[in-house]
């Protein structure tokens, strides 16, 4: 069962609608115990880092997340759900989950911010999740970007007046800056592929 | 590189898509959910729903519609019309809207823009500006373009940006419904003033108008209604024309 993290401020309908459309079973994870009872997690973060981390701490979800991320189970972080995996964010000057070394900073670009709209991803290293979508368009809406301290976690980059990191992975932990749940057919197919990869991983862990 | 966006707009009243936003005579254009699905599969980059009813009864209908559409259409949805409070916004976002568009309420209470950006993030907050030519510049109209405000549209755009708006939806009241092209000077002046994306609206008659507003007019996205509703252009045939003209679009 996929747990969809609900920390009370994000808009979950887009992701849960997409999972329903794909007929992938899910339930909300509102507490640490619900989160740890899930065999796969999707974290559709929307909004600002500060309030999100404050809510995660207030609900104890942060502790559950620390444990889950080290358990070898699959995780997909979308937008803020990827950014919070890093050590700290310049947005609201917040400390985050510190799963990946590195920071989140405001995008350095001569172009407009927020970066809103459809942009292509350049899959920069072999990734079981992203490979089929090299050069394809996905929907982005953000002003902050991850700056991994370890370049080997970078899976894809995107150009917006300079390259920024648009996907990271240390399988089975995946993070994408774009919104697959709002990226039309390609986005739905990417989510379906994540669900399949997650199922295989969970079977291996159980076996 | 970021693609230029093509955004069909669905003006909704009494559960139907209608034409004639700034006019009294509304012409039925079809079922909102069916049109939304058709536009999305033809390659629309986003959809905008505007509740031109904006009554209490209309609001419940709109939420119901957003809920339905969000289960079938997986591209960003923006919803506007009669939104007055952040609780109104919360309701629409919970129903599955990705962004809300406010206009009259932003003029009456500019702090609403700031409160919305703080509560949901700027990425959710689209502010619409209805602008009409006046002397050398443009003034802002509200209440379905029936009421003047005396605000200078370019200065107002700058103020909205400062308050935390994530995008501006700029409609030329002079061009709206004419099908004779967007007001390029208007979008160009606003794009030069603000650092956030500008969606141009009003006046699209064909691909050449859209090419012009996305290049010369410096808009990031073009909103259009009647050229799609009439069946004259589909999103994919339009995008093919744009691509041929050298505009980066998602095909």
Short mmCIF file of C-alpha atoms in Angstrom, two decimals:
data_model
loop_
_atom_site.label_atom_id
_atom_site.label_comp_id
_atom_site.label_asym_id
_atom_site.label_seq_id
_atom_site.Cartn_x
_atom_site.Cartn_y
_atom_site.Cartn_z
CA UNK A 1 0.00 0.00 0.00
CA UNK A 2 1.26 3.45 -0.94
CA UNK A 3 1.20 6.00 1.86
CA UNK A 4 0.58 9.59 0.75
CA UNK A 5 2.01 11.92 3.36
CA UNK A 6 -0.59 14.39 4.62
CA UNK A 7 0.91 17.07 6.85
CA UNK A 8 -2.20 19.20 6.72
CA UNK A 9 -1.23 22.03 4.41
CA UNK A 10 -0.40 20.52 1.03
CA UNK A 11 -2.89 19.94 -1.74
CA UNK A 12 -3.12 16.16 -2.11
CA UNK A 13 -5.97 15.85 -4.60
CA UNK A 14 -3.75 15.97 -7.67
CA UNK A 15 -1.59 13.07 -6.54
CA UNK A 16 -4.38 10.92 -5.12
CA UNK A 17 -6.48 11.50 -8.27
CA UNK A 18 -3.54 10.34 -10.38
CA UNK A 19 -3.02 7.23 -8.22
CA UNK A 20 -6.75 6.45 -8.49
CA UNK A 21 -6.57 6.87 -12.25
CA UNK A 22 -3.66 4.37 -12.30
CA UNK A 23 -5.62 2.07 -9.98
CA UNK A 24 -2.75 2.12 -7.50
CA UNK A 25 -3.97 1.48 -3.94
CA UNK A 26 -3.07 4.28 -1.50
CA UNK A 27 -4.03 5.71 1.85
CA UNK A 28 -3.15 8.89 3.67
CA UNK A 29 -0.27 8.80 6.16
CA UNK A 30 -1.06 11.40 8.81
CA UNK A 31 1.07 10.09 11.66
CA UNK A 32 4.41 8.42 12.14
CA UNK A 33 2.77 5.03 12.69
CA UNK A 34 0.59 5.32 9.56
CA UNK A 35 3.66 6.35 7.64
CA UNK A 36 5.72 3.40 8.88
CA UNK A 37 2.87 0.99 8.10
CA UNK A 38 3.13 1.93 4.41
CA UNK A 39 5.42 -0.09 2.17
CA UNK A 40 5.92 2.81 -0.26
CA UNK A 41 5.69 6.56 0.32
CA UNK A 42 4.75 9.44 -1.93
CA UNK A 43 5.35 12.92 -0.54
CA UNK A 44 3.61 15.55 -2.69
CA UNK A 45 4.92 18.69 -1.03
CA UNK A 46 3.49 22.01 -2.07
CA UNK A 47 4.15 25.35 -0.44
CA UNK A 48 7.00 26.71 1.61
CA UNK A 49 9.72 24.76 3.44
CA UNK A 50 9.38 26.47 6.85
CA UNK A 51 5.70 25.77 7.55
CA UNK A 52 6.04 22.25 6.08
CA UNK A 53 8.94 21.31 8.39
CA UNK A 54 7.12 22.87 11.35
CA UNK A 55 4.06 20.71 10.60
CA UNK A 56 6.17 17.57 10.13
CA UNK A 57 7.79 18.16 13.53
CA UNK A 58 4.50 19.00 15.25
CA UNK A 59 2.92 15.77 14.00
CA UNK A 60 5.98 13.56 14.60
CA UNK A 61 5.98 12.70 10.89
CA UNK A 62 9.63 13.82 10.71
CA UNK A 63 10.70 10.97 13.01
CA UNK A 64 8.70 8.48 10.98
CA UNK A 65 10.27 9.79 7.78
CA UNK A 66 13.81 9.42 9.17
CA UNK A 67 13.10 5.79 9.99
CA UNK A 68 11.30 5.08 6.70
CA UNK A 69 14.06 6.58 4.54
CA UNK A 70 16.61 4.25 6.17
CA UNK A 71 14.45 1.15 5.86
CA UNK A 72 15.16 0.47 2.17
CA UNK A 73 11.55 1.02 1.13
CA UNK A 74 10.64 3.08 -1.97
CA UNK A 75 9.97 6.81 -1.68
CA UNK A 76 8.98 9.42 -4.23
CA UNK A 77 9.30 13.05 -3.20
CA UNK A 78 7.63 15.59 -5.47
CA UNK A 79 8.75 19.24 -5.48
CA UNK A 80 8.95 20.22 -1.79
CA UNK A 81 8.82 16.47 -1.00
CA UNK A 82 12.21 16.19 -2.73
CA UNK A 83 13.65 19.44 -1.36
CA UNK A 84 12.97 18.46 2.26
CA UNK A 85 15.25 15.42 1.84
CA UNK A 86 18.24 17.79 1.95
CA UNK A 87 19.93 19.33 4.98
CA UNK A 88 18.52 22.83 4.95
CA UNK A 89 16.58 25.28 2.82
CA UNK A 90 17.24 28.96 2.25
CA UNK A 91 13.45 29.29 2.00
CA UNK A 92 12.48 30.40 5.53
CA UNK A 93 16.02 29.40 6.60
CA UNK A 94 14.74 25.96 7.68
CA UNK A 95 16.61 22.84 8.65
CA UNK A 96 15.24 19.80 6.81
CA UNK A 97 15.41 15.98 6.91
CA UNK A 98 19.12 15.63 6.02
CA UNK A 99 18.78 12.40 4.05
CA UNK A 100 20.89 13.84 1.22
CA UNK A 101 23.85 16.13 1.96
CA UNK A 102 23.35 19.53 0.39
CA UNK A 103 21.15 22.59 0.51
CA UNK A 104 18.09 24.07 -1.12
CA UNK A 105 18.59 27.57 -2.49
CA UNK A 106 16.76 30.13 -4.57
CA UNK A 107 17.36 29.41 -8.26
CA UNK A 108 20.17 31.50 -9.74
CA UNK A 109 18.81 32.59 -13.10
CA UNK A 110 18.43 35.58 -15.36
CA UNK A 111 14.99 34.22 -16.31
CA UNK A 112 11.66 34.76 -14.55
CA UNK A 113 10.88 33.28 -11.15
CA UNK A 114 8.87 31.37 -10.18
CA UNK A 115 9.87 28.88 -12.89
CA UNK A 116 6.34 28.00 -14.02
CA UNK A 117 5.40 25.83 -16.93
CA UNK A 118 6.56 22.92 -19.05
CA UNK A 119 10.26 22.28 -19.41
CA UNK A 120 12.34 19.34 -20.59
CA UNK A 121 14.46 17.05 -18.45
CA UNK A 122 17.95 15.98 -19.46
CA UNK A 123 18.50 12.60 -17.84
CA UNK A 124 22.14 12.92 -16.89
CA UNK A 125 22.77 9.44 -15.57
CA UNK A 126 21.20 6.04 -15.79
CA UNK A 127 18.00 5.97 -13.77
CA UNK A 128 15.55 3.11 -13.63
CA UNK A 129 12.73 5.61 -13.14
CA UNK A 130 13.48 8.43 -15.58
CA UNK A 131 15.29 6.83 -18.53
CA UNK A 132 12.29 6.72 -20.93
CA UNK A 133 11.62 10.44 -20.56
CA UNK A 134 14.94 11.95 -21.55
CA UNK A 135 14.14 15.21 -23.38
CA UNK A 136 10.42 15.12 -22.52
CA UNK A 137 8.39 17.97 -21.07
CA UNK A 138 7.13 18.04 -17.47
CA UNK A 139 5.26 20.68 -15.49
CA UNK A 140 7.27 22.73 -12.98
CA UNK A 141 6.26 25.42 -10.52
CA UNK A 142 8.94 26.54 -8.03
CA UNK A 143 11.59 29.14 -7.22
CA UNK A 144 13.92 27.02 -5.06
CA UNK A 145 16.19 24.21 -6.25
CA UNK A 146 18.24 21.46 -4.63
CA UNK A 147 22.03 21.72 -4.59
CA UNK A 148 23.28 18.21 -3.78
CA UNK A 149 26.71 18.00 -2.15
CA UNK A 150 27.19 14.60 -3.82
CA UNK A 151 26.85 14.95 -7.61
CA UNK A 152 26.26 11.19 -7.95
CA UNK A 153 22.69 11.55 -6.66
CA UNK A 154 21.76 13.84 -9.57
CA UNK A 155 19.62 12.05 -12.18
CA UNK A 156 18.33 14.87 -14.35
CA UNK A 157 18.92 18.54 -14.98
CA UNK A 158 16.75 21.21 -16.60
CA UNK A 159 17.65 24.53 -18.14
CA UNK A 160 16.09 27.81 -17.03
CA UNK A 161 18.70 30.46 -17.66
CA UNK A 162 21.24 27.91 -16.39
CA UNK A 163 21.02 24.25 -15.44
CA UNK A 164 19.36 23.18 -12.20
CA UNK A 165 18.84 19.73 -10.70
CA UNK A 166 15.38 18.45 -11.64
CA UNK A 167 15.64 14.88 -10.27
CA UNK A 168 17.71 12.97 -7.72
CA UNK A 169 17.87 9.33 -6.68
CA UNK A 170 19.59 6.93 -4.39
CA UNK A 171 17.37 4.06 -5.30
CA UNK A 172 14.75 3.31 -4.10
CA UNK A 173 14.59 6.91 -2.86
CA UNK A 174 13.58 9.21 -5.72
CA UNK A 175 12.94 12.93 -5.88
CA UNK A 176 11.59 15.04 -8.74
CA UNK A 177 11.30 18.82 -8.87
CA UNK A 178 8.50 18.68 -11.44
CA UNK A 179 4.92 17.51 -10.91
CA UNK A 180 4.29 14.18 -12.67
CA UNK A 181 0.70 14.27 -11.41
CA UNK A 182 0.13 17.45 -13.48
CA UNK A 183 2.28 16.51 -16.47
CA UNK A 184 -0.30 14.86 -18.69
CA UNK A 185 0.30 11.42 -20.18
CA UNK A 186 4.08 11.40 -19.65
CA UNK A 187 3.60 12.28 -16.00
CA UNK A 188 1.02 9.53 -15.45
CA UNK A 189 3.30 7.00 -17.14
CA UNK A 190 6.20 8.05 -14.93
CA UNK A 191 4.05 7.60 -11.82
CA UNK A 192 2.93 4.20 -13.10
CA UNK A 193 6.58 3.23 -13.57
CA UNK A 194 7.37 4.33 -10.02
CA UNK A 195 4.49 2.20 -8.73
CA UNK A 196 5.82 -0.83 -10.64
CA UNK A 197 9.40 -0.32 -9.44
CA UNK A 198 8.12 0.11 -5.90
CA UNK A 199 6.08 -3.09 -6.07
CA UNK A 200 9.10 -5.07 -7.28
CA UNK A 201 11.27 -3.61 -4.53
CA UNK A 202 8.70 -4.36 -1.85
CA UNK A 203 8.42 -7.97 -3.10
CA UNK A 204 12.23 -8.31 -2.91
CA UNK A 205 12.28 -6.91 0.62
CA UNK A 206 9.51 -9.32 1.65
CA UNK A 207 11.08 -12.29 -0.10
CA UNK B 1 14.05 25.71 -22.16
CA UNK B 2 10.65 26.64 -20.80
CA UNK B 3 7.94 26.17 -23.40
CA UNK B 4 5.38 28.88 -24.10
CA UNK B 5 2.02 27.76 -22.77
CA UNK B 6 -1.30 27.53 -24.58
CA UNK B 7 -4.22 27.78 -22.20
CA UNK B 8 -7.83 27.25 -23.27
CA UNK B 9 -10.20 29.22 -21.08
CA UNK B 10 -13.61 27.89 -20.12
CA UNK B 11 -16.09 30.51 -18.94
CA UNK B 12 -18.64 28.61 -16.92
CA UNK B 13 -22.23 29.56 -16.04
CA UNK B 14 -25.04 27.24 -14.97
CA UNK B 15 -22.93 24.10 -15.47
CA UNK B 16 -22.15 24.97 -19.08
CA UNK B 17 -19.25 26.57 -20.91
CA UNK B 18 -20.46 29.84 -22.38
CA UNK B 19 -19.12 32.51 -24.66
CA UNK B 20 -19.51 36.21 -24.09
CA UNK B 21 -17.63 37.03 -20.91
CA UNK B 22 -17.91 40.78 -21.22
CA UNK B 23 -21.19 40.75 -23.04
CA UNK B 24 -24.72 40.02 -21.95
CA UNK B 25 -25.66 37.44 -24.57
CA UNK B 26 -24.22 34.13 -23.52
CA UNK B 27 -23.90 31.39 -26.12
CA UNK B 28 -23.68 27.77 -25.00
CA UNK B 29 -20.38 26.11 -25.96
CA UNK B 30 -20.64 22.71 -24.35
CA UNK B 31 -20.08 20.54 -21.29
CA UNK B 32 -17.15 21.75 -19.14
CA UNK B 33 -15.76 18.32 -18.22
CA UNK B 34 -15.98 17.00 -21.79
CA UNK B 35 -14.34 20.11 -23.24
CA UNK B 36 -11.62 20.02 -20.57
CA UNK B 37 -10.78 16.43 -21.40
CA UNK B 38 -10.76 17.09 -25.14
CA UNK B 39 -8.47 20.12 -24.77
CA UNK B 40 -6.09 18.24 -22.47
CA UNK B 41 -5.76 15.33 -24.87
CA UNK B 42 -5.16 17.75 -27.76
CA UNK B 43 -2.13 19.12 -25.87
CA UNK B 44 -3.41 22.05 -23.79
CA UNK B 45 -0.72 23.05 -21.29
CA UNK B 46 -3.17 24.22 -18.65
CA UNK B 47 -6.85 25.00 -18.31
CA UNK B 48 -8.52 28.03 -16.79
CA UNK B 49 -12.10 27.86 -15.49
CA UNK B 50 -13.79 31.16 -14.82
CA UNK B 51 -17.08 31.11 -12.99
CA UNK B 52 -18.83 34.05 -14.58
CA UNK B 53 -21.90 33.39 -12.44
CA UNK B 54 -20.04 33.82 -9.16
CA UNK B 55 -23.18 33.36 -7.06
CA UNK B 56 -23.39 31.20 -3.93
CA UNK B 57 -25.19 28.54 -5.95
CA UNK B 58 -22.64 28.92 -8.74
CA UNK B 59 -19.80 28.35 -6.27
CA UNK B 60 -21.13 24.95 -5.14
CA UNK B 61 -21.52 23.96 -8.79
CA UNK B 62 -17.99 25.11 -9.55
CA UNK B 63 -16.49 23.05 -6.72
CA UNK B 64 -18.39 20.05 -7.97
CA UNK B 65 -17.09 20.68 -11.49
CA UNK B 66 -13.48 21.11 -10.37
CA UNK B 67 -13.70 17.86 -8.40
CA UNK B 68 -14.95 16.02 -11.49
CA UNK B 69 -12.45 17.54 -13.92
CA UNK B 70 -9.48 17.01 -11.59
CA UNK B 71 -10.19 13.26 -11.58
CA UNK B 72 -9.97 13.06 -15.36
CA UNK B 73 -7.56 15.77 -16.45
CA UNK B 74 -3.92 15.69 -15.37
CA UNK B 75 -2.67 19.13 -16.33
CA UNK B 76 -2.74 22.24 -14.15
CA UNK B 77 -6.15 23.74 -13.46
CA UNK B 78 -6.69 27.37 -12.53
CA UNK B 79 -10.06 28.43 -11.19
CA UNK B 80 -11.41 31.94 -10.74
CA UNK B 81 -14.56 33.95 -10.35
CA UNK B 82 -15.96 35.53 -7.22
CA UNK B 83 -13.16 34.43 -4.87
CA UNK B 84 -13.08 36.74 -1.85
CA UNK B 85 -11.20 35.00 0.97
CA UNK B 86 -8.36 32.55 1.52
CA UNK B 87 -11.01 30.08 2.75
CA UNK B 88 -12.71 30.30 -0.67
CA UNK B 89 -9.32 29.47 -2.18
CA UNK B 90 -8.72 26.58 0.20
CA UNK B 91 -12.03 25.03 -0.86
CA UNK B 92 -11.14 25.19 -4.55
CA UNK B 93 -7.59 23.92 -4.01
CA UNK B 94 -8.94 21.01 -1.95
CA UNK B 95 -11.33 20.18 -4.78
CA UNK B 96 -8.33 19.77 -7.07
CA UNK B 97 -7.54 23.22 -8.48
CA UNK B 98 -3.81 23.90 -8.69
CA UNK B 99 -4.12 27.66 -8.76
CA UNK B 100 -6.77 30.22 -8.03
CA UNK B 101 -7.30 33.44 -9.93
CA UNK B 102 -8.50 36.55 -8.13
CA UNK B 103 -9.28 39.94 -9.54
CA UNK B 104 -11.93 42.23 -8.06
CA UNK B 105 -11.10 41.11 -4.50
CA UNK B 106 -7.41 41.87 -5.07
CA UNK B 107 -8.24 45.46 -6.01
CA UNK B 108 -10.59 45.87 -3.03
CA UNK B 109 -8.21 44.17 -0.59
CA UNK B 110 -4.64 43.99 -1.87
CA UNK B 111 -3.59 42.27 1.37
CA UNK B 112 -5.58 39.23 0.18
CA UNK B 113 -2.82 38.57 -2.36
CA UNK B 114 -0.21 38.62 0.38
CA UNK B 115 -2.31 36.40 2.67
CA UNK B 116 -2.93 33.90 -0.15
CA UNK B 117 0.76 33.72 -1.05
CA UNK B 118 1.68 33.18 2.61
CA UNK B 119 -0.95 30.48 3.12
CA UNK B 120 -0.66 28.51 -0.14
CA UNK B 121 2.55 29.74 -1.78
CA UNK B 122 2.87 32.22 -4.66
CA UNK B 123 2.68 29.36 -7.18
CA UNK B 124 -1.06 29.04 -6.37
CA UNK B 125 -1.90 32.70 -6.76
CA UNK B 126 -2.82 34.07 -10.16
CA UNK B 127 -4.06 37.64 -10.23
CA UNK B 128 -6.16 38.73 -13.19
CA UNK B 129 -6.00 42.28 -14.50
CA UNK B 130 -8.69 43.58 -16.85
CA UNK B 131 -7.07 46.55 -18.56
CA UNK B 132 -8.52 49.18 -20.84
CA UNK B 133 -6.63 51.74 -22.90
CA UNK B 134 -6.80 55.21 -21.47
CA UNK B 135 -4.66 58.01 -22.87
CA UNK B 136 -1.07 56.84 -23.16
CA UNK B 137 -1.58 53.89 -20.78
CA UNK B 138 -4.16 51.46 -19.41
CA UNK B 139 -6.53 51.53 -16.45
CA UNK B 140 -7.76 48.59 -14.37
CA UNK B 141 -11.42 47.59 -14.50
CA UNK B 142 -13.23 45.26 -12.08
CA UNK B 143 -16.63 43.59 -11.61
CA UNK B 144 -16.57 41.85 -14.99
CA UNK B 145 -15.07 44.98 -16.60
CA UNK B 146 -18.14 47.03 -15.69
CA UNK B 147 -16.45 49.20 -13.09
CA UNK B 148 -13.45 51.53 -13.33
CA UNK B 149 -10.86 51.79 -10.57
CA UNK B 150 -8.62 54.60 -11.71
CA UNK B 151 -5.63 52.32 -11.10
CA UNK B 152 -2.85 52.38 -13.67
CA UNK B 153 -2.56 48.80 -14.98
CA UNK B 154 1.24 48.77 -15.23
CA UNK B 155 1.76 50.17 -11.72
CA UNK B 156 -0.86 47.74 -10.39
CA UNK B 157 1.01 44.83 -11.99
CA UNK B 158 4.18 45.94 -10.20
CA UNK B 159 2.33 46.18 -6.89
CA UNK B 160 0.82 42.67 -7.33
CA UNK B 161 4.27 41.27 -7.97
CA UNK B 162 5.51 42.90 -4.76
CA UNK B 163 2.52 41.46 -2.81
CA UNK B 164 3.43 37.91 -3.85
CA UNK B 165 1.33 37.10 -6.93
CA UNK B 166 2.76 34.08 -8.76
CA UNK B 167 1.43 34.93 -12.23
CA UNK B 168 -0.58 37.69 -13.88
CA UNK B 169 -3.47 36.99 -16.25
CA UNK B 170 -3.75 40.15 -18.31
CA UNK B 171 -6.90 40.71 -20.38
CA UNK B 172 -7.23 43.57 -22.80
CA UNK B 173 -10.85 44.65 -22.60
CA UNK B 174 -10.41 46.56 -25.88
CA UNK B 175 -9.25 43.44 -27.72
CA UNK B 176 -11.43 40.86 -25.95
CA UNK B 177 -13.96 39.29 -28.28
CA UNK B 178 -12.63 41.09 -31.38
CA UNK B 179 -10.49 38.21 -32.73
CA UNK B 180 -8.23 40.88 -34.20
CA UNK B 181 -5.16 40.21 -32.08
CA UNK B 182 -3.92 40.74 -28.51
CA UNK B 183 -2.97 44.19 -27.21
CA UNK B 184 0.76 43.59 -27.64
CA UNK B 185 1.82 46.89 -26.11
CA UNK B 186 -0.10 46.06 -22.92
CA UNK B 187 1.48 42.65 -22.31
CA UNK B 188 4.88 43.97 -23.35
CA UNK B 189 4.66 46.85 -20.87
CA UNK B 190 3.60 44.54 -18.04
CA UNK B 191 6.22 41.89 -18.87
CA UNK B 192 8.86 44.64 -18.81
CA UNK B 193 7.65 45.76 -15.37
CA UNK B 194 7.36 42.43 -13.49
CA UNK B 195 9.62 39.42 -12.96
CA UNK B 196 6.75 36.89 -12.83
CA UNK B 197 5.05 35.07 -15.72
CA UNK B 198 2.45 36.95 -17.75
CA UNK B 199 -0.52 35.19 -19.37
CA UNK B 200 -2.00 37.21 -22.22
CA UNK B 201 -5.73 37.17 -22.84
CA UNK B 202 -8.22 38.80 -25.18
CA UNK B 203 -8.19 39.07 -28.94
CA UNK B 204 -6.88 35.76 -30.28
CA UNK B 205 -8.15 35.18 -33.80
CA UNK B 206 -5.53 32.78 -35.09
CA UNK B 207 -1.96 31.48 -34.80
CA UNK B 208 -0.36 34.71 -36.03
CA UNK B 209 -1.92 36.62 -33.08
CA UNK B 210 -0.60 34.05 -30.62
CA UNK B 211 2.88 34.07 -32.17
CA UNK B 212 2.89 37.87 -31.90
CA UNK B 213 1.91 38.01 -28.24
CA UNK B 214 4.42 35.30 -27.26
CA UNK B 215 7.30 37.05 -29.07
CA UNK B 216 6.75 40.77 -29.55
CA UNK B 217 4.27 40.92 -26.65
CA UNK B 218 6.75 39.04 -24.39
CA UNK B 219 3.98 36.94 -22.82
CA UNK B 220 4.84 33.56 -21.29
CA UNK B 221 1.49 32.04 -22.08
CA UNK B 222 -1.50 32.76 -24.27
CA UNK B 223 -5.06 32.24 -23.13
CA UNK B 224 -7.78 31.79 -25.72
CA UNK B 225 -11.38 30.68 -25.73
CA UNK B 226 -13.44 31.15 -28.86
CA UNK B 227 -10.82 29.94 -31.37
CA UNK B 228 -10.92 26.57 -29.59
CA UNK B 229 -14.63 26.44 -28.73
CA UNK B 230 -15.58 27.21 -32.32
CA UNK B 231 -13.50 24.28 -33.52
CA UNK B 232 -11.61 26.60 -35.85
CA UNK B 233 -8.34 25.49 -34.25
CA UNK B 234 -7.48 22.57 -32.02
CA UNK B 235 -4.64 22.95 -29.55
CA UNK B 236 -2.42 20.58 -31.52
CA UNK B 237 -2.98 22.19 -34.93
CA UNK B 238 -2.36 25.58 -33.35
CA UNK B 239 0.86 24.38 -31.68
CA UNK B 240 2.13 22.98 -34.98
CA UNK B 241 1.74 26.48 -36.45
CA UNK B 242 3.55 28.03 -33.49
CA UNK B 243 6.40 25.55 -33.77
CA UNK B 244 6.72 26.28 -37.48
CA UNK B 245 6.98 29.98 -36.58
CA UNK B 246 9.88 29.20 -34.21
CA UNK B 247 8.02 29.40 -30.89
CA UNK B 248 9.06 26.76 -28.31
CA UNK B 249 5.96 24.74 -27.47
CA UNK B 250 5.36 21.33 -25.93
CA UNK B 251 4.32 19.01 -28.74
#
